[in-house]
Amino acid sequence: MKLGAAAIASSVRAREASPSDMIRASFARAREIGAGPDGLNIYLHSDEQATLEEADAIQKRLDSATDAGVLAGVPVAIKDNIASLGLPTTCGSKILAGYVSPFEATAITRLRANGALIVAKTNMDEFAMGSSTENSAYGPTRNPHDVRCVPGGSSGGSAAAVAAGITPIALGSETGGSVRQPAAFCGVVGVKPTYGRVSRYGLVAFASSLDQIGVLGRTVDDAALGLETIAGFDKMDSTSSEADVPIYRLSALGGPAPDKRGPEAAAIEAIRIGRTSVPIPPPPSTSTLAGVVIGRPKEYFPDSLDASIRDLCDRSLDRFRSMGATIRDISLPRSPLAIPVYYILAPAEASSNLARFDGVRYGLRVDPGNGLKAMYEATRSQGFGPEVTRRVLLGTYVLSAGYYDAYYKKAQAVRTLIGDDFRSVFSSGVNAIFTPTTPTTAFHVGAISDPYEMYLNDIFTVTANLAGVPAISVPIGRVRRLPVGGQIITAHFDEYTMFRVAYALEASLGAEAHQ
């Protein structure tokens, strides 16, 4: 499926294609590349017939002249920790095998209201704990660019679905980089919005103060359209923000999508800017980013960074300069503490959140017949995999008497300081921060066995989660034929600037971003 989300919806609304055509094409592509467990293992659950019935309902909305929505007929894949009606929500875990939620996540409800069609639930690291999608109870997902490699994690199945051309948009979730890191490994765009920008209602909790639903897209425009659709206040989530959601897309109001612009696009877009109260970013030109100050944090370009990735990042910074941006060296002095802080706070919250999976109310129940405590122990021992067990034990330890002040309380204090670093940079006149997304390209399945080495895959992403700021990963090139991502971070609720910078970089690099 080569068309972007906006182009698919436009084609469906113009009756050039039907929603059913789009669904059949999506499932055909899934079969062609082997998205099932015997192939890339991207999908955990899907129901083609049920999705076709939903497509017929979208067609009836169109036939009755009812607005079918900005995503009319667009196939979307959903990470398996986001509750959905009709398809199971297992979180990649044996403990929730076969579980079908009686309610649906707000993000999915908003997708459906805008005409999107949910084609599958995607594979993931169990309860979103991992950076490779190898921790799934249902086997690892493979990277479409090289089946020997991981797709990243924990939203590896969603990233692979977009990279393989099955859907133009997919939803994932972020706690420490689980959308941006697989986006980088799979050569797609991944967005983590500001904490509170998207409702968490229906997202199975890992670490509640860090979790956020994010969007993966084939292009920046796909990701922008996806985020616009699901963002906004939700009374079902007390942490969701009432901040206005601006238009992020260059293709809004019928304007040309960035992959279809010709030489005349600048004049067309300039005319249309006045048609909305929210300004649309200008097309890429020699002054696209005039006045924009992009920070280059010294801590994110360590000597240990792969030289080829560093070169691609430097090329991206040169492109920013050529479009009128100012590049400024900055410092985020507490960023080296992000990994240890994260792996105290996230497991602590996980140990509390995962206590609900006990074999009593739903999911797996293993009862050896000798009392309630034995049932709890047997269910959780057999239901949780080794990485989930590791993090629950670690979180329980740091919250225990005698260690709470020494670990958890101190980690919370450092988290505040990390957030202060970002606020200081953005208040100094810097509009965006640019960093690598990952320290390496995708590694081979089974290549990393040491947990700490695996955790370091999130070294460039986890600070944005701790600070709660928005960030996006955009393809910037390839190293040894594998994709590399560059990360753009902006201030709280300034996704507009984030997308403006991302659009400009994507257009400037063009085909080079995938070479």
Short mmCIF file of C-alpha atoms in Angstrom, two decimals:
data_model
loop_
_atom_site.label_atom_id
_atom_site.label_comp_id
_atom_site.label_asym_id
_atom_site.label_seq_id
_atom_site.Cartn_x
_atom_site.Cartn_y
_atom_site.Cartn_z
CA MET A 1 0.00 0.00 0.00
CA LYS A 2 1.92 2.98 -1.33
CA LEU A 3 -0.68 5.72 -0.87
CA GLY A 4 -0.58 7.90 2.23
CA ALA A 5 -3.54 8.14 4.60
CA ALA A 6 -4.78 11.48 3.26
CA ALA A 7 -4.58 10.24 -0.33
CA ILE A 8 -6.51 7.06 0.52
CA ALA A 9 -9.27 9.01 2.28
CA SER A 10 -9.46 11.49 -0.58
CA SER A 11 -9.75 8.65 -3.11
CA VAL A 12 -12.51 6.99 -1.07
CA ARG A 13 -14.48 10.21 -0.64
CA ALA A 14 -14.17 10.90 -4.39
CA ARG A 15 -15.53 7.37 -5.12
CA GLU A 16 -12.33 6.48 -6.96
CA ALA A 17 -11.98 3.51 -4.60
CA SER A 18 -14.16 1.95 -1.95
CA PRO A 19 -13.35 1.30 1.70
CA SER A 20 -13.59 -2.44 0.91
CA ASP A 21 -10.98 -2.03 -1.84
CA MET A 22 -8.58 -0.54 0.70
CA ILE A 23 -9.17 -3.34 3.20
CA ARG A 24 -8.72 -6.08 0.62
CA ALA A 25 -5.49 -4.42 -0.53
CA SER A 26 -4.23 -4.22 3.06
CA PHE A 27 -4.94 -7.88 3.83
CA ALA A 28 -3.50 -8.92 0.46
CA ARG A 29 -0.29 -7.10 1.28
CA ALA A 30 -0.20 -8.74 4.71
CA ARG A 31 -0.46 -12.16 3.09
CA GLU A 32 2.11 -11.26 0.44
CA ILE A 33 4.84 -10.35 2.94
CA GLY A 34 3.81 -12.97 5.52
CA ALA A 35 2.55 -10.85 8.41
CA GLY A 36 1.40 -13.90 10.37
CA PRO A 37 3.24 -16.01 12.95
CA ASP A 38 4.93 -18.14 10.28
CA GLY A 39 6.46 -15.05 8.65
CA LEU A 40 7.32 -11.61 10.01
CA ASN A 41 4.93 -12.18 12.94
CA ILE A 42 3.55 -8.64 12.74
CA TYR A 43 -0.10 -9.46 13.50
CA LEU A 44 -1.43 -11.18 16.60
CA HIS A 45 -5.16 -10.80 15.87
CA SER A 46 -7.17 -9.86 12.79
CA ASP A 47 -10.59 -10.57 11.28
CA GLU A 48 -10.82 -9.70 7.59
CA GLN A 49 -14.53 -10.44 7.29
CA ALA A 50 -15.44 -8.25 10.27
CA THR A 51 -13.29 -5.40 8.93
CA LEU A 52 -14.96 -5.69 5.52
CA GLU A 53 -18.33 -5.36 7.24
CA GLU A 54 -17.08 -2.18 8.90
CA ALA A 55 -15.90 -0.97 5.48
CA ASP A 56 -19.43 -1.49 4.14
CA ALA A 57 -20.72 0.70 6.98
CA ILE A 58 -18.31 3.47 5.93
CA GLN A 59 -19.55 3.10 2.36
CA LYS A 60 -23.14 3.56 3.55
CA ARG A 61 -22.11 6.78 5.30
CA LEU A 62 -20.64 7.99 2.02
CA ASP A 63 -23.70 6.93 0.01
CA SER A 64 -26.00 8.83 2.37
CA ALA A 65 -23.88 11.97 1.99
CA THR A 66 -22.81 11.69 5.64
CA ASP A 67 -19.34 12.93 6.40
CA ALA A 68 -17.25 9.75 6.60
CA GLY A 69 -14.32 11.50 8.26
CA VAL A 70 -10.76 12.50 7.42
CA LEU A 71 -9.64 8.85 7.56
CA ALA A 72 -12.48 7.41 5.49
CA GLY A 73 -11.46 3.91 4.41
CA VAL A 74 -7.92 4.14 5.78
CA PRO A 75 -6.59 0.82 7.19
CA VAL A 76 -4.97 1.25 10.62
CA ALA A 77 -3.10 -1.29 12.75
CA ILE A 78 -3.25 -1.10 16.55
CA LYS A 79 -0.72 -2.18 19.16
CA ASP A 80 -2.09 -5.03 21.24
CA ASN A 81 -2.07 -3.10 24.54
CA ILE A 82 -4.76 -0.66 23.34
CA ALA A 83 -8.22 -1.98 24.21
CA SER A 84 -10.51 -2.68 21.27
CA LEU A 85 -13.94 -4.16 20.75
CA GLY A 86 -14.08 -7.30 18.65
CA LEU A 87 -10.38 -8.22 18.66
CA PRO A 88 -8.42 -9.56 21.66
CA THR A 89 -6.18 -7.32 23.75
CA THR A 90 -3.43 -9.56 25.09
CA CYS A 91 -0.49 -7.16 25.58
CA GLY A 92 1.71 -9.85 24.05
CA SER A 93 1.31 -11.90 27.24
CA LYS A 94 0.08 -15.37 28.14
CA ILE A 95 -1.67 -13.94 31.17
CA LEU A 96 -4.20 -12.19 28.89
CA ALA A 97 -4.45 -14.88 26.21
CA GLY A 98 -7.81 -14.61 24.47
CA TYR A 99 -8.99 -11.61 26.50
CA VAL A 100 -11.47 -9.37 24.63
CA SER A 101 -12.11 -6.00 26.24
CA PRO A 102 -15.73 -5.00 26.97
CA PHE A 103 -14.83 -1.37 26.17
CA GLU A 104 -12.67 0.47 23.67
CA ALA A 105 -9.83 2.98 24.00
CA THR A 106 -10.76 6.60 23.27
CA ALA A 107 -8.02 6.74 20.61
CA ILE A 108 -9.65 3.87 18.69
CA THR A 109 -13.12 5.35 19.11
CA ARG A 110 -11.86 8.58 17.56
CA LEU A 111 -10.23 6.71 14.69
CA ARG A 112 -13.47 4.88 13.93
CA ALA A 113 -15.49 8.11 14.18
CA ASN A 114 -13.24 9.55 11.49
CA GLY A 115 -13.72 6.61 9.14
CA ALA A 116 -10.60 4.56 9.93
CA LEU A 117 -10.81 0.77 9.72
CA ILE A 118 -8.95 -1.36 12.27
CA VAL A 119 -7.34 -4.26 10.41
CA ALA A 120 -5.28 -5.93 13.15
CA LYS A 121 -3.73 -5.88 16.60
CA THR A 122 0.04 -5.95 16.35
CA ASN A 123 2.75 -7.87 18.15
CA MET A 124 4.69 -6.20 20.95
CA ASP A 125 7.05 -6.78 23.84
CA GLU A 126 5.01 -8.20 26.69
CA PHE A 127 3.21 -5.37 28.51
CA ALA A 128 5.37 -2.94 26.46
CA MET A 129 8.51 -3.96 28.35
CA GLY A 130 11.30 -4.20 25.81
CA SER A 131 13.14 -2.58 22.92
CA SER A 132 13.07 -5.35 20.32
CA THR A 133 9.66 -7.12 20.30
CA GLU A 134 11.52 -10.29 21.27
CA ASN A 135 9.78 -10.42 24.67
CA SER A 136 6.38 -11.25 23.21
CA ALA A 137 4.85 -14.49 24.46
CA TYR A 138 3.91 -15.13 20.82
CA GLY A 139 7.38 -14.96 19.33
CA PRO A 140 9.49 -12.10 17.93
CA THR A 141 8.52 -9.81 15.09
CA ARG A 142 10.99 -9.51 12.21
CA ASN A 143 12.16 -6.29 10.56
CA PRO A 144 10.75 -5.96 7.00
CA HIS A 145 14.06 -4.46 5.84
CA ASP A 146 16.06 -7.48 7.03
CA VAL A 147 14.28 -10.48 8.51
CA ARG A 148 17.39 -11.36 10.51
CA CYS A 149 16.90 -8.15 12.52
CA VAL A 150 14.49 -6.93 15.17
CA PRO A 151 12.02 -4.13 14.36
CA GLY A 152 12.66 -2.40 17.68
CA GLY A 153 10.16 -2.24 20.48
CA SER A 154 7.98 -2.32 22.23
CA SER A 155 5.75 -1.18 19.33
CA GLY A 156 7.68 -3.32 16.85
CA GLY A 157 4.63 -4.89 15.24
CA SER A 158 3.04 -1.51 14.52
CA ALA A 159 6.27 -0.11 13.06
CA ALA A 160 6.72 -3.21 10.91
CA ALA A 161 3.12 -2.99 9.64
CA VAL A 162 3.77 0.52 8.34
CA ALA A 163 7.24 -0.29 7.01
CA ALA A 164 5.90 -3.34 5.14
CA GLY A 165 3.20 -1.27 3.44
CA ILE A 166 0.26 -3.00 5.13
CA THR A 167 -1.15 0.22 6.60
CA PRO A 168 -0.11 3.87 6.26
CA ILE A 169 -0.80 4.53 9.94
CA ALA A 170 -0.51 2.47 13.11
CA LEU A 171 -0.92 3.22 16.79
CA GLY A 172 1.75 2.32 19.30
CA SER A 173 2.47 3.31 22.87
CA GLU A 174 5.43 5.03 24.50
CA THR A 175 6.84 4.73 27.99
CA GLY A 176 10.53 5.24 27.23
CA GLY A 177 10.84 5.37 23.43
CA SER A 178 8.64 2.49 22.28
CA VAL A 179 7.28 4.36 19.24
CA ARG A 180 10.32 6.37 18.16
CA GLN A 181 12.90 3.59 18.52
CA PRO A 182 11.05 1.04 16.32
CA ALA A 183 10.21 3.85 13.90
CA ALA A 184 13.94 4.47 13.51
CA PHE A 185 14.75 0.77 13.13
CA CYS A 186 12.00 0.31 10.50
CA GLY A 187 12.55 3.52 8.53
CA VAL A 188 9.17 5.14 9.28
CA VAL A 189 7.96 8.19 11.19
CA GLY A 190 7.10 7.83 14.88
CA VAL A 191 5.50 10.44 17.14
CA LYS A 192 5.35 10.63 20.92
CA PRO A 193 3.00 13.50 21.78
CA THR A 194 3.16 15.64 24.89
CA TYR A 195 2.03 13.74 27.99
CA GLY A 196 -1.68 14.51 28.23
CA ARG A 197 -2.15 15.37 24.53
CA VAL A 198 -3.76 11.96 23.82
CA SER A 199 -6.14 10.15 26.15
CA ARG A 200 -4.74 7.07 27.88
CA TYR A 201 -8.22 5.65 28.45
CA GLY A 202 -8.10 2.07 27.21
CA LEU A 203 -4.30 1.86 27.14
CA VAL A 204 -3.24 -0.99 29.41
CA ALA A 205 -1.05 0.70 32.00
CA PHE A 206 2.68 0.01 32.29
CA ALA A 207 3.94 3.18 34.02
CA SER A 208 1.05 5.62 34.26
CA SER A 209 3.07 8.82 34.65
CA LEU A 210 5.05 8.01 31.49
CA ASP A 211 2.69 6.09 29.19
CA GLN A 212 1.34 7.80 26.09
CA ILE A 213 -0.32 6.53 22.92
CA GLY A 214 1.71 7.50 19.85
CA VAL A 215 1.42 7.32 16.08
CA LEU A 216 3.53 5.64 13.42
CA GLY A 217 3.21 6.74 9.81
CA ARG A 218 4.75 6.16 6.41
CA THR A 219 5.40 9.90 6.14
CA VAL A 220 5.30 12.94 8.42
CA ASP A 221 1.92 13.78 6.89
CA ASP A 222 0.51 10.36 7.83
CA ALA A 223 1.72 10.76 11.40
CA ALA A 224 0.37 14.31 11.63
CA LEU A 225 -3.05 13.20 10.39
CA GLY A 226 -3.09 10.32 12.85
CA LEU A 227 -2.22 12.53 15.80
CA GLU A 228 -4.78 15.19 14.86
CA THR A 229 -7.43 12.48 14.83
CA ILE A 230 -6.77 10.98 18.26
CA ALA A 231 -5.58 14.05 20.22
CA GLY A 232 -7.67 16.17 22.53
CA PHE A 233 -9.28 16.25 25.95
CA ASP A 234 -11.11 13.19 27.21
CA LYS A 235 -13.17 13.22 30.40
CA MET A 236 -12.33 9.53 30.84
CA ASP A 237 -8.66 10.38 31.46
CA SER A 238 -7.94 12.80 34.29
CA THR A 239 -4.44 13.45 32.89
CA SER A 240 -5.63 14.47 29.41
CA SER A 241 -5.17 18.14 28.58
CA GLU A 242 -7.78 20.65 27.45
CA ALA A 243 -5.17 22.43 25.28
CA ASP A 244 -6.37 23.15 21.76
CA VAL A 245 -5.22 20.72 19.06
CA PRO A 246 -3.96 22.69 16.04
CA ILE A 247 -3.83 21.51 12.44
CA TYR A 248 -0.47 19.81 11.93
CA ARG A 249 -0.76 18.71 8.28
CA LEU A 250 0.63 20.42 5.22
CA SER A 251 -2.09 18.58 3.30
CA ALA A 252 -4.93 20.11 5.36
CA LEU A 253 -7.82 21.89 3.66
CA GLY A 254 -7.32 19.96 0.46
CA GLY A 255 -3.77 21.17 -0.03
CA PRO A 256 -1.21 18.90 -1.73
CA ALA A 257 0.38 16.16 0.32
CA PRO A 258 4.16 16.58 0.63
CA ASP A 259 4.85 13.57 -1.59
CA LYS A 260 2.80 15.07 -4.45
CA ARG A 261 4.05 18.67 -4.56
CA GLY A 262 5.21 20.10 -7.85
CA PRO A 263 6.99 23.39 -8.57
CA GLU A 264 3.67 25.23 -8.41
CA ALA A 265 2.93 24.04 -4.87
CA ALA A 266 4.40 27.08 -3.12
CA ALA A 267 1.96 29.48 -4.76
CA ILE A 268 -1.00 27.18 -4.14
CA GLU A 269 -0.16 26.70 -0.48
CA ALA A 270 0.50 30.41 0.04
CA ILE A 271 -3.02 31.18 -1.21
CA ARG A 272 -4.60 28.60 1.07
CA ILE A 273 -2.84 29.62 4.27
CA GLY A 274 -5.40 32.37 4.78
CA ARG A 275 -8.27 29.88 4.76
CA THR A 276 -7.66 28.65 8.29
CA SER A 277 -7.11 30.32 11.63
CA VAL A 278 -4.22 27.91 12.20
CA PRO A 279 -1.25 28.71 9.93
CA ILE A 280 -0.01 25.85 7.77
CA PRO A 281 3.79 25.45 7.56
CA PRO A 282 5.30 26.86 4.38
CA PRO A 283 6.71 24.48 1.78
CA PRO A 284 10.44 23.66 1.95
CA SER A 285 12.58 26.40 0.47
CA THR A 286 15.85 28.14 1.24
CA SER A 287 14.11 30.00 4.08
CA THR A 288 11.69 27.36 5.33
CA LEU A 289 13.08 27.44 8.86
CA ALA A 290 14.09 31.09 9.00
CA GLY A 291 14.17 32.19 12.62
CA VAL A 292 14.04 28.64 13.99
CA VAL A 293 16.79 27.81 16.49
CA ILE A 294 17.66 24.10 16.69
CA GLY A 295 19.62 22.87 19.68
CA ARG A 296 22.32 20.24 19.34
CA PRO A 297 22.84 18.70 22.81
CA LYS A 298 26.44 17.71 23.41
CA GLU A 299 25.37 14.79 25.60
CA TYR A 300 23.47 13.19 22.72
CA PHE A 301 26.50 13.03 20.42
CA PRO A 302 28.90 10.93 22.52
CA ASP A 303 32.17 9.58 21.20
CA SER A 304 30.65 6.10 21.30
CA LEU A 305 27.92 7.00 18.79
CA ASP A 306 28.30 5.03 15.56
CA ALA A 307 30.32 7.28 13.23
CA SER A 308 28.00 6.62 10.30
CA ILE A 309 24.94 7.63 12.35
CA ARG A 310 26.80 10.75 13.48
CA ASP A 311 27.50 11.62 9.83
CA LEU A 312 23.82 11.30 8.92
CA CYS A 313 22.87 13.50 11.87
CA ASP A 314 25.44 16.09 10.78
CA ARG A 315 23.99 15.98 7.26
CA SER A 316 20.53 16.67 8.71
CA LEU A 317 21.86 19.62 10.70
CA ASP A 318 23.44 20.98 7.50
CA ARG A 319 20.04 20.73 5.80
CA PHE A 320 18.47 22.70 8.62
CA ARG A 321 21.10 25.40 8.15
CA SER A 322 20.44 25.51 4.42
CA MET A 323 16.75 26.18 5.14
CA GLY A 324 17.51 29.16 7.36
CA ALA A 325 17.67 27.59 10.82
CA THR A 326 20.29 28.49 13.40
CA ILE A 327 22.08 25.55 15.03
CA ARG A 328 23.11 26.13 18.62
CA ASP A 329 25.13 23.86 20.90
CA ILE A 330 23.19 23.26 24.10
CA SER A 331 23.54 21.09 27.19
CA LEU A 332 21.08 18.80 28.94
CA PRO A 333 23.40 18.00 31.85
CA ARG A 334 21.19 15.44 33.61
CA SER A 335 20.44 13.38 30.49
CA PRO A 336 23.14 10.76 31.33
CA LEU A 337 21.03 9.94 34.42
CA ALA A 338 17.89 9.24 32.40
CA ILE A 339 18.32 5.48 32.01
CA PRO A 340 18.89 4.73 35.73
CA VAL A 341 16.06 7.12 36.70
CA TYR A 342 13.70 5.50 34.21
CA TYR A 343 14.53 1.96 35.34
CA ILE A 344 13.64 2.89 38.90
CA LEU A 345 10.44 4.80 38.23
CA ALA A 346 8.93 2.69 35.42
CA PRO A 347 9.32 -0.69 37.18
CA ALA A 348 7.97 0.84 40.40
CA GLU A 349 4.79 1.92 38.63
CA ALA A 350 4.64 -1.38 36.75
CA SER A 351 4.76 -3.42 39.94
CA SER A 352 1.67 -1.57 41.12
CA ASN A 353 -0.21 -1.58 37.81
CA LEU A 354 0.40 -5.25 37.05
CA ALA A 355 -0.87 -6.37 40.48
CA ARG A 356 -4.35 -6.49 38.91
CA PHE A 357 -3.35 -9.50 36.78
CA ASP A 358 -3.89 -12.15 39.42
CA GLY A 359 -6.08 -14.83 37.84
CA VAL A 360 -9.20 -13.73 39.69
CA ARG A 361 -11.13 -11.36 37.41
CA TYR A 362 -9.91 -12.01 33.86
CA GLY A 363 -7.22 -13.65 31.82
CA LEU A 364 -5.19 -16.72 32.70
CA ARG A 365 -6.00 -18.63 35.90
CA VAL A 366 -3.77 -21.44 37.14
CA ASP A 367 -5.21 -23.05 40.29
CA PRO A 368 -3.12 -25.82 41.86
CA GLY A 369 -5.95 -26.37 44.34
CA ASN A 370 -4.21 -25.48 47.61
CA GLY A 371 -5.41 -21.97 48.39
CA LEU A 372 -5.63 -18.41 47.08
CA LYS A 373 -1.95 -17.55 47.59
CA ALA A 374 -0.87 -20.60 45.60
CA MET A 375 -3.26 -19.63 42.83
CA TYR A 376 -1.78 -16.11 42.68
CA GLU A 377 1.75 -17.49 42.58
CA ALA A 378 1.04 -20.12 39.92
CA THR A 379 -0.93 -17.74 37.70
CA ARG A 380 1.64 -14.93 37.76
CA SER A 381 4.63 -17.27 37.49
CA GLN A 382 3.23 -19.00 34.42
CA GLY A 383 1.51 -15.95 32.95
CA PHE A 384 4.35 -13.40 33.02
CA GLY A 385 7.52 -13.74 30.95
CA PRO A 386 11.06 -13.19 32.28
CA GLU A 387 11.35 -9.47 31.42
CA VAL A 388 8.02 -8.59 33.02
CA THR A 389 8.97 -10.65 36.07
CA ARG A 390 12.32 -8.88 36.27
CA ARG A 391 10.74 -5.43 36.22
CA VAL A 392 7.96 -6.27 38.68
CA LEU A 393 10.56 -7.60 41.14
CA LEU A 394 12.77 -4.55 40.65
CA GLY A 395 9.82 -2.18 41.10
CA THR A 396 8.64 -3.96 44.23
CA TYR A 397 12.15 -3.73 45.66
CA VAL A 398 12.58 0.03 45.11
CA LEU A 399 9.17 0.68 46.70
CA SER A 400 9.81 -1.51 49.73
CA ALA A 401 10.42 -0.23 53.23
CA GLY A 402 13.94 1.10 53.65
CA TYR A 403 14.51 1.62 49.91
CA TYR A 404 11.72 4.01 48.92
CA ASP A 405 13.66 7.13 49.97
CA ALA A 406 17.00 5.85 48.71
CA TYR A 407 15.77 4.94 45.22
CA TYR A 408 12.24 5.95 44.25
CA LYS A 409 12.09 9.33 45.96
CA LYS A 410 15.55 10.30 44.73
CA ALA A 411 14.72 9.20 41.18
CA GLN A 412 11.63 11.41 41.24
CA ALA A 413 13.77 14.37 42.27
CA VAL A 414 16.20 13.76 39.40
CA ARG A 415 13.27 13.39 37.00
CA THR A 416 12.21 16.91 37.97
CA LEU A 417 15.72 18.17 37.25
CA ILE A 418 15.70 16.50 33.81
CA GLY A 419 12.45 18.33 33.05
CA ASP A 420 14.03 21.56 34.27
CA ASP A 421 16.90 21.08 31.79
CA PHE A 422 14.43 20.96 28.89
CA ARG A 423 12.47 23.96 30.18
CA SER A 424 15.69 25.93 30.50
CA VAL A 425 16.75 25.14 26.92
CA PHE A 426 13.37 26.03 25.41
CA SER A 427 13.09 29.23 27.45
CA SER A 428 16.50 30.32 26.13
CA GLY A 429 15.15 30.78 22.60
CA VAL A 430 15.72 27.28 21.23
CA ASN A 431 12.65 26.10 19.29
CA ALA A 432 13.59 22.45 18.73
CA ILE A 433 16.27 19.95 19.75
CA PHE A 434 17.77 17.50 17.25
CA THR A 435 19.40 14.23 18.26
CA PRO A 436 19.89 10.69 16.96
CA THR A 437 16.89 8.48 17.76
CA THR A 438 18.95 5.36 18.50
CA PRO A 439 22.65 4.67 19.13
CA THR A 440 22.72 1.86 16.54
CA THR A 441 20.75 0.44 13.66
CA ALA A 442 18.53 -2.62 14.10
CA PHE A 443 20.44 -5.56 15.56
CA HIS A 444 19.97 -9.25 14.86
CA VAL A 445 17.30 -11.24 16.66
CA GLY A 446 18.94 -12.82 19.72
CA ALA A 447 22.06 -10.65 19.50
CA ILE A 448 21.54 -8.88 22.85
CA SER A 449 21.06 -10.99 25.95
CA ASP A 450 22.26 -8.57 28.64
CA PRO A 451 19.26 -6.56 29.98
CA TYR A 452 21.29 -3.39 30.60
CA GLU A 453 22.70 -3.43 27.08
CA MET A 454 19.13 -3.73 25.79
CA TYR A 455 17.98 -0.84 27.99
CA LEU A 456 20.63 1.42 26.44
CA ASN A 457 18.72 1.33 23.15
CA ASP A 458 16.48 3.97 24.71
CA ILE A 459 19.31 6.27 25.78
CA PHE A 460 18.29 9.06 23.36
CA THR A 461 14.52 8.69 23.72
CA VAL A 462 13.76 8.19 27.40
CA THR A 463 14.43 11.80 28.46
CA ALA A 464 11.44 13.06 26.46
CA ASN A 465 9.19 10.65 28.36
CA LEU A 466 10.60 11.69 31.72
CA ALA A 467 10.14 15.37 30.82
CA GLY A 468 6.74 14.81 29.17
CA VAL A 469 7.69 16.74 26.01
CA PRO A 470 6.75 15.78 22.43
CA ALA A 471 9.25 14.12 20.08
CA ILE A 472 9.28 12.64 16.59
CA SER A 473 11.64 10.26 14.78
CA VAL A 474 12.11 10.85 11.05
CA PRO A 475 14.14 8.67 8.63
CA ILE A 476 17.44 10.40 7.77
CA GLY A 477 19.30 7.73 5.79
CA ARG A 478 20.72 4.23 6.01
CA VAL A 479 23.81 2.60 7.44
CA ARG A 480 24.75 -0.80 6.04
CA ARG A 481 21.34 -0.89 4.30
CA LEU A 482 19.43 -0.45 7.58
CA PRO A 483 17.36 2.66 8.40
CA VAL A 484 18.52 5.44 10.74
CA GLY A 485 16.23 7.92 12.48
CA GLY A 486 16.77 11.50 13.60
CA GLN A 487 14.82 12.84 16.55
CA ILE A 488 13.18 16.27 16.89
CA ILE A 489 12.06 17.37 20.37
CA THR A 490 10.05 20.50 21.17
CA ALA A 491 8.50 22.16 24.21
CA HIS A 492 5.33 20.97 25.94
CA PHE A 493 2.30 21.08 23.59
CA ASP A 494 4.39 22.52 20.74
CA GLU A 495 3.81 19.63 18.34
CA TYR A 496 3.12 22.29 15.70
CA THR A 497 6.79 23.34 15.61
CA MET A 498 7.87 19.71 15.85
CA PHE A 499 5.91 18.85 12.70
CA ARG A 500 7.05 22.01 10.89
CA VAL A 501 10.69 21.04 11.41
CA ALA A 502 9.99 17.37 10.57
CA TYR A 503 8.18 18.25 7.34
CA ALA A 504 11.09 20.45 6.26
CA LEU A 505 13.71 17.79 6.97
CA GLU A 506 11.72 15.07 5.22
CA ALA A 507 11.25 17.21 2.12
CA SER A 508 14.87 18.36 2.07
CA LEU A 509 16.27 14.84 2.32
CA GLY A 510 13.74 13.35 -0.10
CA ALA A 511 14.86 9.96 -1.38
CA GLU A 512 18.16 10.31 0.53
CA ALA A 513 16.27 9.59 3.74
CA HIS A 514 15.81 6.00 2.55
CA GLN A 515 19.19 5.43 0.89
#
